[in-house]
Coordinates of C-alpha atoms and ligand atoms in Angstrom, one line a residue:
X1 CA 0.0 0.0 0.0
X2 CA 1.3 3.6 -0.7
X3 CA 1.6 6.0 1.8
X4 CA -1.1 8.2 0.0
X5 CA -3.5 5.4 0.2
X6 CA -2.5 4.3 3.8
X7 CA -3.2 7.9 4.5
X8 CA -6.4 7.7 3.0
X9 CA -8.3 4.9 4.7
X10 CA -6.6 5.1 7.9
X11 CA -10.0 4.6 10.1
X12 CA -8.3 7.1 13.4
X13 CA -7.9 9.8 10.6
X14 CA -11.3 9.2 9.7
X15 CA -13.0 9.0 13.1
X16 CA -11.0 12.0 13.8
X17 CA -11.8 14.4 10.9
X18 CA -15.3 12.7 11.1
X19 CA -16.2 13.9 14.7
X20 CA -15.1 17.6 13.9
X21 CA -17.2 17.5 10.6
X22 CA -20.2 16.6 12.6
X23 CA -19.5 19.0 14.8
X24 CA -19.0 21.9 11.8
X25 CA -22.6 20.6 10.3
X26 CA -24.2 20.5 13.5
X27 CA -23.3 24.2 14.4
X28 CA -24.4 24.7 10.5
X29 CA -27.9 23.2 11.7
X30 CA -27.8 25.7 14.8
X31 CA -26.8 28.8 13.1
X32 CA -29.7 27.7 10.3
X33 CA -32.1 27.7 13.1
X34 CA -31.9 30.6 14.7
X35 CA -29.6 32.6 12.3
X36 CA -28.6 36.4 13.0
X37 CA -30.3 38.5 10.7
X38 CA -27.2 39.4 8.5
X39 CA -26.8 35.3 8.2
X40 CA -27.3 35.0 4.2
X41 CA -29.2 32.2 2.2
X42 CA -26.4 32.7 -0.6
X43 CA -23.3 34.4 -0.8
X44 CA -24.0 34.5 -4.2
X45 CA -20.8 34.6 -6.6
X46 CA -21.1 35.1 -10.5
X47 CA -20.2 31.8 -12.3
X48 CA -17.4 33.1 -13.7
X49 CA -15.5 34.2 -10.6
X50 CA -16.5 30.8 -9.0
X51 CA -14.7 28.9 -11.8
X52 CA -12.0 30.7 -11.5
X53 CA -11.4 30.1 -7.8
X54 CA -11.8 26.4 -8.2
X55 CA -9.7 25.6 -11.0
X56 CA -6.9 27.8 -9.1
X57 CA -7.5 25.9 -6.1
X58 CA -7.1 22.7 -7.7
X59 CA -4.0 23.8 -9.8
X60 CA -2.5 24.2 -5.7
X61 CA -3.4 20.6 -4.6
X62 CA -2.9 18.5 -2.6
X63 CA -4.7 20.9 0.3
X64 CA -3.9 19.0 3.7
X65 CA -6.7 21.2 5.7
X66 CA -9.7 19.2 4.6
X67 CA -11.9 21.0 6.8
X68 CA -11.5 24.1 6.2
X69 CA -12.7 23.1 2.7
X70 CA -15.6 22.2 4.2
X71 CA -16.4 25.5 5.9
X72 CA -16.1 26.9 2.9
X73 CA -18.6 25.2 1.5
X74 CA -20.6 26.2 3.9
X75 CA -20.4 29.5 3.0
X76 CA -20.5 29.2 -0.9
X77 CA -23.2 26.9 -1.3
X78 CA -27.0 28.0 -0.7
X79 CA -28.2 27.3 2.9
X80 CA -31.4 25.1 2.0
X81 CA -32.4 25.3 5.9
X82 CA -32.4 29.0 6.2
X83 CA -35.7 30.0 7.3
X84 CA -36.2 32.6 3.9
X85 CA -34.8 30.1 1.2
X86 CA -38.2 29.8 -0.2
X87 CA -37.1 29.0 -3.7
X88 CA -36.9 25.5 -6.0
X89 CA -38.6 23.2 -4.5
X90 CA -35.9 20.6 -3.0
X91 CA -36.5 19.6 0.4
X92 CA -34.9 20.2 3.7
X93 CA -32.6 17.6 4.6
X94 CA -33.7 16.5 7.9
X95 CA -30.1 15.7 10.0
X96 CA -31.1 11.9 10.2
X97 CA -31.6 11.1 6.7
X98 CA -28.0 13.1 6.4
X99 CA -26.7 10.5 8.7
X100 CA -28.2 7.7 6.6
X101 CA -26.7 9.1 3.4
X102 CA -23.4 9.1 5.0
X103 CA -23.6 5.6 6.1
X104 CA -25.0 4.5 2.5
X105 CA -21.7 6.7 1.0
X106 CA -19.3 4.4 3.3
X107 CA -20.9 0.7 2.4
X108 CA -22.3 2.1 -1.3
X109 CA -23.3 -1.2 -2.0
X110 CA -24.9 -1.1 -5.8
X111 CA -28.5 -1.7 -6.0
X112 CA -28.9 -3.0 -9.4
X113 CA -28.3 -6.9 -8.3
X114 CA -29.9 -8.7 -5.2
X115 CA -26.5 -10.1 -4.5
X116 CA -24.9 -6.5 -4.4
X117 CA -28.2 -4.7 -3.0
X118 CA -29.1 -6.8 -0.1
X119 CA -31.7 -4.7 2.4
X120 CA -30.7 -2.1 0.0
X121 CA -33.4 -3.9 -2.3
X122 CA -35.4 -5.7 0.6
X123 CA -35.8 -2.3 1.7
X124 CA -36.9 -0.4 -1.6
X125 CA -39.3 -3.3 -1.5
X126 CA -41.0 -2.5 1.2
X127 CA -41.2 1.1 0.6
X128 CA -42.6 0.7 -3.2
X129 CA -45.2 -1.8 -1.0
X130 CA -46.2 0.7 1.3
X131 CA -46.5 3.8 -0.8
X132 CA -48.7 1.4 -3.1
X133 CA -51.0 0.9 -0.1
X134 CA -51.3 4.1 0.7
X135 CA -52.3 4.9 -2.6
X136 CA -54.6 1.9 -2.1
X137 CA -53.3 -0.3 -4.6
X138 CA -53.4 -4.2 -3.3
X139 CA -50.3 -6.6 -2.9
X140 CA -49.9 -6.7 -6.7
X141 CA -48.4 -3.4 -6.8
X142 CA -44.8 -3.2 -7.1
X143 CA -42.1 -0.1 -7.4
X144 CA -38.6 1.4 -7.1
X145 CA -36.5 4.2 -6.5
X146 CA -35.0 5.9 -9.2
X147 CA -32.6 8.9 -9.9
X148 CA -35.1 11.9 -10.0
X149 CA -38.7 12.6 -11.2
X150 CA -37.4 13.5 -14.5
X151 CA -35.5 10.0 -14.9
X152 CA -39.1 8.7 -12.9
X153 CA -41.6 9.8 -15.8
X154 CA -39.5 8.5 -18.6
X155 CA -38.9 5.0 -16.9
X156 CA -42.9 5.1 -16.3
X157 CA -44.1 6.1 -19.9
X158 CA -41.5 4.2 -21.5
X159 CA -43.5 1.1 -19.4
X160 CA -47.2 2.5 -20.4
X161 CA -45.7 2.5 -24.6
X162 CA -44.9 -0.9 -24.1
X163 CA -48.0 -1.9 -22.4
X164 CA -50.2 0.0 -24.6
X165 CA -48.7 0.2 -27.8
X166 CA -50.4 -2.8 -29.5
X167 CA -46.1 -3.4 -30.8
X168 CA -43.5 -4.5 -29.7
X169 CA -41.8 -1.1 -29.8
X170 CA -38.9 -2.1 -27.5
X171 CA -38.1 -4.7 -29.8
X172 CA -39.0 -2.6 -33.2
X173 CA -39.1 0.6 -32.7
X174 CA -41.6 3.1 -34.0
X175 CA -42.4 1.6 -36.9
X176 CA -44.0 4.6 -38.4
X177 CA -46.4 5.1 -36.2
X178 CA -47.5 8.4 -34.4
X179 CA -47.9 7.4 -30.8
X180 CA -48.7 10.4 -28.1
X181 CA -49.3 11.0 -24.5
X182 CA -51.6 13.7 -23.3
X183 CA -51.2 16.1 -20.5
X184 CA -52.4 19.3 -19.3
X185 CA -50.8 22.7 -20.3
X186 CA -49.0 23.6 -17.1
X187 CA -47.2 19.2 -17.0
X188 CA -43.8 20.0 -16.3
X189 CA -41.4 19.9 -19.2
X190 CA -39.8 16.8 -18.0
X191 CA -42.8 14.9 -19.3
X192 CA -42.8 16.5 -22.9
X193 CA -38.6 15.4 -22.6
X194 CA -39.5 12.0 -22.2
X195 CA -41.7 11.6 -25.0
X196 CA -38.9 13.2 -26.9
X197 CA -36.6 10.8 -25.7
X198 CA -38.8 8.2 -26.5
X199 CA -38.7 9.3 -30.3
X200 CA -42.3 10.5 -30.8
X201 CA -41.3 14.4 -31.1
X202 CA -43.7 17.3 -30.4
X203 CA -46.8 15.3 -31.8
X204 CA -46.6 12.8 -29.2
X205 CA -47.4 15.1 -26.6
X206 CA -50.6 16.7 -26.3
X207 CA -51.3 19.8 -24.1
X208 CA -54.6 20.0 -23.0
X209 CA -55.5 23.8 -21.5
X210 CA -56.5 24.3 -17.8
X211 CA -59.2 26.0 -15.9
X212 CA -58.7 29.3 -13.8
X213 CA -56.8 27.0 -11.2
X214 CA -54.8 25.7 -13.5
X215 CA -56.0 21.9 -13.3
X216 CA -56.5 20.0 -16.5
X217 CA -59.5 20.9 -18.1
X218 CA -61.2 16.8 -18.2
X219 CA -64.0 18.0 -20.6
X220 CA -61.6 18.7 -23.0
X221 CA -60.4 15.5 -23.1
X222 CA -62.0 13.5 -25.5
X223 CA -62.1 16.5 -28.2
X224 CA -57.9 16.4 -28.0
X225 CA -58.4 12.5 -27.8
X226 CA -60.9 12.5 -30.9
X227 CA -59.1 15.4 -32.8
X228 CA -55.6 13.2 -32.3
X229 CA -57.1 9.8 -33.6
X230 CA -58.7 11.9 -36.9
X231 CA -55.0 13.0 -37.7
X232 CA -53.3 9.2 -37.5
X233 CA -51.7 9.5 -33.7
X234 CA -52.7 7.4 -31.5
X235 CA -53.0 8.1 -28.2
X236 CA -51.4 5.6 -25.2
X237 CA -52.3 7.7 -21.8
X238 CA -52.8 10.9 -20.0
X239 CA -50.6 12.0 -17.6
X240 CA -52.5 13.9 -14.5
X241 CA -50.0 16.7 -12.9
X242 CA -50.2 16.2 -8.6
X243 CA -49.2 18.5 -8.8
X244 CA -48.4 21.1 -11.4
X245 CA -44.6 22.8 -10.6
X246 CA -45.4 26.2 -11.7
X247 CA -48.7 27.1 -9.7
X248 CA -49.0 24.5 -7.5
X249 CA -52.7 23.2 -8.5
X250 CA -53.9 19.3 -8.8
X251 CA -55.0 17.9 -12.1
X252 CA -58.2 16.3 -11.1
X253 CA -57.4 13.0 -11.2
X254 CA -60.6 11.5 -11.1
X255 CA -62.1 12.7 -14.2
X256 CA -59.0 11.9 -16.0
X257 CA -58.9 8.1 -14.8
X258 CA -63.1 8.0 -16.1
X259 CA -61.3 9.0 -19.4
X260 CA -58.6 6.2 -19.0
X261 CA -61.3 4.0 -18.3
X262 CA -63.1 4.5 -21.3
X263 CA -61.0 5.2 -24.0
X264 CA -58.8 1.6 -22.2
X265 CA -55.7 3.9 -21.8
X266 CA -53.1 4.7 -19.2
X267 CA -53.2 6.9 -16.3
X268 CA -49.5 8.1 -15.2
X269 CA -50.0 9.9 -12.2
X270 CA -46.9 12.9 -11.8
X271 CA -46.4 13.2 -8.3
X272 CA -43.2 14.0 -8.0
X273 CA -43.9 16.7 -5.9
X274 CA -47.4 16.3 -4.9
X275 CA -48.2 12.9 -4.3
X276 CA -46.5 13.7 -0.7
X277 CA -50.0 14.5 0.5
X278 CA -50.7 10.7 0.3
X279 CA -49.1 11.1 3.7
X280 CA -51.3 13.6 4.9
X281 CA -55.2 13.2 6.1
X282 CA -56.0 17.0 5.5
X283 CA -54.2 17.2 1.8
X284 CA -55.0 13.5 1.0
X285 CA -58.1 14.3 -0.9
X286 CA -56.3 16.1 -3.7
X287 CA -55.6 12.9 -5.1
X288 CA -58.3 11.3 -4.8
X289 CA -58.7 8.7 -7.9
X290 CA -54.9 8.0 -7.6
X291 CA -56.0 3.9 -6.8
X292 CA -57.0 4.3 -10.2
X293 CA -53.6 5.1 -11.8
X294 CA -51.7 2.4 -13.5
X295 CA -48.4 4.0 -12.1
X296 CA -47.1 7.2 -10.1
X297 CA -43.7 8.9 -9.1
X298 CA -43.0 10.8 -6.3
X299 CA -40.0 12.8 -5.6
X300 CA -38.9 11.7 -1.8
X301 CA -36.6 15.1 -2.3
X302 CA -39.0 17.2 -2.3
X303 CA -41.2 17.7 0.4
X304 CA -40.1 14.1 2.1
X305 CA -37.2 15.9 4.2
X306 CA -34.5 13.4 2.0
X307 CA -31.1 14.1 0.1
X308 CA -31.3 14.3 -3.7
X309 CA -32.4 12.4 -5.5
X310 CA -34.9 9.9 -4.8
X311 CA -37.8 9.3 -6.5
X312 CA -40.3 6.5 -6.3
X313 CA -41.7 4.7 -9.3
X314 CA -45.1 2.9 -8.4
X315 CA -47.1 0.4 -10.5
X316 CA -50.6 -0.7 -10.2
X317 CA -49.5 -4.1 -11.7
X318 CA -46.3 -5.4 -10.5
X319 CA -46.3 -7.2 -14.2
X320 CA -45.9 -4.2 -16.1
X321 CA -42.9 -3.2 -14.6
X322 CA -41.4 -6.2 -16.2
X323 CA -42.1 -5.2 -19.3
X324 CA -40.4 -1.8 -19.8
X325 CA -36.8 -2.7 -20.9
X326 CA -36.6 -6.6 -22.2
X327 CA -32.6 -6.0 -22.5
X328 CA -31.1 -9.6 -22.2
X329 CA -27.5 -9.4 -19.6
X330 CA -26.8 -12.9 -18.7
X331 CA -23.6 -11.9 -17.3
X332 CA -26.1 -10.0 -14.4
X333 CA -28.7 -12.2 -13.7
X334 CA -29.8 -16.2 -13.8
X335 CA -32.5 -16.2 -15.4
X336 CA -33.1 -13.4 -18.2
X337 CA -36.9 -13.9 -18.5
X338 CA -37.6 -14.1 -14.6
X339 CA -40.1 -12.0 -13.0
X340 CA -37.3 -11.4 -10.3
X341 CA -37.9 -8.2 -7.9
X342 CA -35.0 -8.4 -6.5
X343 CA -32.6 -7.8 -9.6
X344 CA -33.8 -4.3 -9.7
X345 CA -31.9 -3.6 -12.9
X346 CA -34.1 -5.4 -14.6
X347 CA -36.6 -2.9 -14.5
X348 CA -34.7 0.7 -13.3
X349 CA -32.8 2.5 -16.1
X350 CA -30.1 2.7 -13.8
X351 CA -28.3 -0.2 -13.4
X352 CA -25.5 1.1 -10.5
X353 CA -27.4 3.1 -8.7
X354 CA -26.9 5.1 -4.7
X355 CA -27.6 3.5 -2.2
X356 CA -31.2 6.0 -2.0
X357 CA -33.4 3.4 0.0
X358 CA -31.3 4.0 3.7
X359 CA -32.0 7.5 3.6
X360 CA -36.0 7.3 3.6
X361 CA -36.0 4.4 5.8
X362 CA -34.1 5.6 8.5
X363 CA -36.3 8.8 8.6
X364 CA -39.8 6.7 8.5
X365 CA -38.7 3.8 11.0
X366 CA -37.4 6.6 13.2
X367 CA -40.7 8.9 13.2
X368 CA -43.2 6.7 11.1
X369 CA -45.3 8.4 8.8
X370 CA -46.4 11.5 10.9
X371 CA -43.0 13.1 10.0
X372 CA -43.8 13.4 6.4
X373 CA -47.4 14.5 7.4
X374 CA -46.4 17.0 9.8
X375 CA -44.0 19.0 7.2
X376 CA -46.8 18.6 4.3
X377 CA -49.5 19.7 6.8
X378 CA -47.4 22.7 7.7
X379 CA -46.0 24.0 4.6
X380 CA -49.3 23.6 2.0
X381 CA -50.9 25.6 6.0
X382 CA -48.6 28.1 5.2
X383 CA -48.9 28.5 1.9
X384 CA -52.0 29.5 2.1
X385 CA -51.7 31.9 5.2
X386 CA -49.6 33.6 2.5
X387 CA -51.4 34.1 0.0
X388 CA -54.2 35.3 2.3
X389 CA -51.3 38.0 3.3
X390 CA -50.8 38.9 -0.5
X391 CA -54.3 39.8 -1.0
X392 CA -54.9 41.9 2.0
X393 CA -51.3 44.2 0.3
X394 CA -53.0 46.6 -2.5
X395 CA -49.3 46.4 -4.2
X396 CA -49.0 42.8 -4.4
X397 CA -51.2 40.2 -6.4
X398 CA -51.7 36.0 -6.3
X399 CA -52.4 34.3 -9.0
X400 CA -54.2 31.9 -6.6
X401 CA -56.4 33.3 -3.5
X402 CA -56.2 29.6 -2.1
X403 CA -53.6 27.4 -3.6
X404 CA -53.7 24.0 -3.2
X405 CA -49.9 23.3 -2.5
X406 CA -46.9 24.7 -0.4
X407 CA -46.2 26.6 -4.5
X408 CA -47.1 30.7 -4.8
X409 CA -47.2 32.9 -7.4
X410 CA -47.2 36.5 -6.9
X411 CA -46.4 39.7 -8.2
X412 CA -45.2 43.3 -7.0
X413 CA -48.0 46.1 -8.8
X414 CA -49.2 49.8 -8.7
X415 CA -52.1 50.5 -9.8
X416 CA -51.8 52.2 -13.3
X417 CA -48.6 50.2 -14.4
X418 CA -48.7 48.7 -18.0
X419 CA -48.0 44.8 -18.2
X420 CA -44.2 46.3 -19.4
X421 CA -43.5 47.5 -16.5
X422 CA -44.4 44.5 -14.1
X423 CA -42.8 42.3 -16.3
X424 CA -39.4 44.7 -15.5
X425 CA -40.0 45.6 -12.1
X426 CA -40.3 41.6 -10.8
X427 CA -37.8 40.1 -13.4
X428 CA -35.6 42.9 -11.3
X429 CA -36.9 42.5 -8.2
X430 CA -35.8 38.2 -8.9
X431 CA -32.6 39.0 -10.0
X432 CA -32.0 41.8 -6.6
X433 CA -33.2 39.3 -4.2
X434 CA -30.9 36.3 -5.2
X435 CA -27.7 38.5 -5.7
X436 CA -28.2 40.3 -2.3
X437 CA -28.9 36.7 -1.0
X438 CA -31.1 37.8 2.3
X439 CA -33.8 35.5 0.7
X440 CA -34.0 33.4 -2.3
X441 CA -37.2 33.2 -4.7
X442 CA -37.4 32.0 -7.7
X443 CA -39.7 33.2 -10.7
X444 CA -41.9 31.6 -13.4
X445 CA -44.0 32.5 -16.1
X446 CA -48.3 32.1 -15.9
X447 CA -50.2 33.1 -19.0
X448 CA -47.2 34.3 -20.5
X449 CA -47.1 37.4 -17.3
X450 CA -43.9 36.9 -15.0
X451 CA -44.7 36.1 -11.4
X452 CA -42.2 35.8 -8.7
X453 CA -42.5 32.3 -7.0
X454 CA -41.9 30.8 -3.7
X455 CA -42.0 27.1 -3.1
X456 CA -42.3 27.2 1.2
X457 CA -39.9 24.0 1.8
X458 CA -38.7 24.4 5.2
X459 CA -41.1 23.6 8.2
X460 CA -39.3 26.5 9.9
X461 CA -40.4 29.0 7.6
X462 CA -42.7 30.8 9.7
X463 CA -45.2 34.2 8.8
X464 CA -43.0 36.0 9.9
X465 CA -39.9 35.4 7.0
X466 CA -43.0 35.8 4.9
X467 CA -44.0 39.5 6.1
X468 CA -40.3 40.4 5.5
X469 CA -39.8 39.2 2.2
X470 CA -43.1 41.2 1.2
X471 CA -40.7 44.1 2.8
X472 CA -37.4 43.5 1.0
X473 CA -39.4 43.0 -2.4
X474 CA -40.7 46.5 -1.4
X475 CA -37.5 47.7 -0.4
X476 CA -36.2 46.9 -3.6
X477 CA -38.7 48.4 -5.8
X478 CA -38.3 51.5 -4.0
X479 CA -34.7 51.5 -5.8
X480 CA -35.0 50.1 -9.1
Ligands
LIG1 C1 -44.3 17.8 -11.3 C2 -42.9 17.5 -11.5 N1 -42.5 16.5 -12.2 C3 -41.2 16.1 -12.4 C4 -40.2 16.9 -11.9 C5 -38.8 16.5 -12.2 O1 -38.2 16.0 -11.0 P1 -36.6 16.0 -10.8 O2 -36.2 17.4 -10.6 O3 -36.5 15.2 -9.5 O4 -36.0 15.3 -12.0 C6 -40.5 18.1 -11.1 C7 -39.5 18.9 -10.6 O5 -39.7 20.0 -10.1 C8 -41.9 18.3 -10.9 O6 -42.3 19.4 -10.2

């Protein structure tokens, strides 16, 4: 062994350096709690100057002060548990699932083959099992965890095109034919990616437009449907946004699985960031149909208190799961045409994948399922308490009066302003905000208008961060 490599793994080293770096993270967590009211969300550095920095402190390596790199990246990087980051919504790492991924990091057993996996893939098991039943699915419902909600919907609608498509398109391709999904106007854009990944270009996705609350309008459904089947494409499902990223609102899911029902089509449910409120009695009914669904994601990074990414892809019918990649790897597994669960690969599109499963776990055998209601119950609370807030301000306007998620979209006004002018103002007002780095927001477009958009992801968010972000947005239009 080489010194540099004895140096490396020496376990005193490592319980050493390890006891000090929990200590520097825990004081992190402290200082997030309660922080001073100069302590910044970002120390925001353009991209250039950052690049810069790192490539000249990696032209001076080898660095023996490994914690002090770590400070630093406690300054540089965006603090996701300070009480006014209100922006994308990824959640907020709760310190046990930290733990967990720090444990997975050390063992990092793959999780594409039983023998590799273990209770790594025991363990996605039984969470695909019990996020099935609480969907209300029975025991022949199966799922895993995947990279992401993006990675999620394609490994789903790849599975409803081979299910549905009356070919074998894994096998053959396209043959020619026009094959489309449809989905309502405000999906997010990770859907309409898959379907491009999937080879069936802009015609295979078709936008159906929303109601005032921006869910899916269902009695427009079988028009699109009917209009799609005149013109040659056929159409294989509907995907029902739980809910949409951009405002926040549920796409009716009942309606939409009638539709399914009668046209003998899928039903993709996208809850990456929604379907949290499956662990929630208040929120619950937002989803009601889901049982319905033939398969669902949800992100377990976004309001589920976990480390990116993890994302859960469910399936009414354990079968179909089995059907989305065919690819034949005998060097992997026994038996190539087994229906085994445990050789995960078989169905993920990973095949090496993190070790994702330890981090939920730990959280939900710690604190069971209240945990995950608790933060949902909390944050979609104060999201509306907010919006409440924006309407009694004459210079600020919701798009929503009640929204149905922890999502709001707002806007700074004066009376008399043309649509110019708002557009400047907020785009402005974004751009202040995130460079000064007291809060951070983020910003989307509704109708084509710009609104400035805060996704509430930390259950320590209170009214009272809210009240002074209304201030610093007015603050800053004073001055721009
Ligand atoms: C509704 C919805 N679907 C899919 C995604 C993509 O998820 P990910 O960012 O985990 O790839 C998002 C992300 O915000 C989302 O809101």
């Amino acid at each position: 062994m080489t010194d540099l490599l004895a140096h490396a793994y020496d376990p005193d080293r490592f319980r050493r350096q390890g006891h000090q770096l929990i200590d520097l993270l825990a004081g992190y967590f402290e200082k997030m709690l309660h922080p001073d009211a100069d302590e910044k969300v970002l120390n925001y550095a353009s991209p250039e100057a950052l690049f810069q920095r790192w490539k000249e402190d990696l032209e001076n390596a080898p660095h023996p002060q490994e914690n002090t790199f770590f400070a630093t990246m406690l300054h540089d990087i965006i603090h996701m548990h300070h009480p006014k980051y209100m922006g994308h919504q990824t959640s907020n790492v709760a310190p046990l699932a930290a733990l967990a991924e720090l444990t997975g990091a050390v063992l990092d057993p793959g999780m594409g083959v039983y023998e590799q996996g273990t209770s790594g893939v025991a363990i996605e098991r039984v969470l695909s099992k019990k996020i099935g039943g609480l969907i209300g699915w029975d025991d022949r419902c199966d799922g895993f965890l995947t990279s992401g909600g993006t990675l999620g919907n394609l490994t789903a609608l790849l599975c409803a095109r081979q299910v549905m498509a009356g070919d074998d398109v894994w096998e053959n391709g396209l043959q020619g034919k026009q094959y489309a999904f449809m989905v309502s106007e405000q999906a997010h854009y990770s859907v309409a990616r898959a379907v491009k990944v999937m080879g069936m270009g802009e015609r295979g996705i078709i936008r159906v437009p929303v109601d005032q609350y921006y869910r899916m309008r269902t009695d427009l459904l079988d028009l699109h449907f009917e209009k799609a089947k005149k013109e040659g494409v056929e159409v294989l499902g509907v995907v029902a946004s739980s809910c949409a990223t951009a405002t926040g609102s549920y796409d009716p899911i009942d309606a939409i699985a009638d539709f399914c029902e009668a046209k003998k089509i899928w039903l993709h449910v996208d809850g990456a960031h929604g379907a949290c409120v499956l662990f929630s009695k208040k929120y619950r009914h937002l989803l009601s149909g889901i049982d319905r669904a033939d398969s669902v994601i949800m992100d377990f990074h976004k309001m589920l208190l976990s480390p990116k990414l993890i994302t859960s892809v469910l399936f009414k019918n354990a079968e179909h799961s089995y059907q989305t990649f065919a690819q034949k790897a005998s060097y992997l597994w026994d038996k190539d045409e087994g229906r085994e669960w445990f050789n995960l690969g078989k169905r993920t599109f990973e095949l090496t994948k993190s070790f994702m499963s330890i981090r939920v776990y730990a959280l939900w055998r710690r604190y069971g399922e209240a945990i995950f209601e608790q933060n949902v119950d909390r944050l979609y609370g104060l999201a509306k308490r907010f919006s409440k807030m924006i309407a009694a301000q004459p210079d600020f306007e919701a798009i929503l009066e009640n929204p149905e998620s922890n999502i709001v979209c707002f806007r700074y006004l004066q009376v008399g302003w043309p649509e110019e002018k708002m557009e400047k103002i907020n785009l402005l007002v974004r751009e202040r905000i995130v460079r000064e780095g007291r809060f951070f927001i983020v910003q989307t477009r509704v109708d084509g208008r710009l609104y400035l958009r805060v996704s509430l992801m930390n259950p320590f968010t209170t009214e009272k961060e809210l009240t002074g972000l209304l201030e610093e947005i007015r603050s800053v239009c004073a001055v721009v």
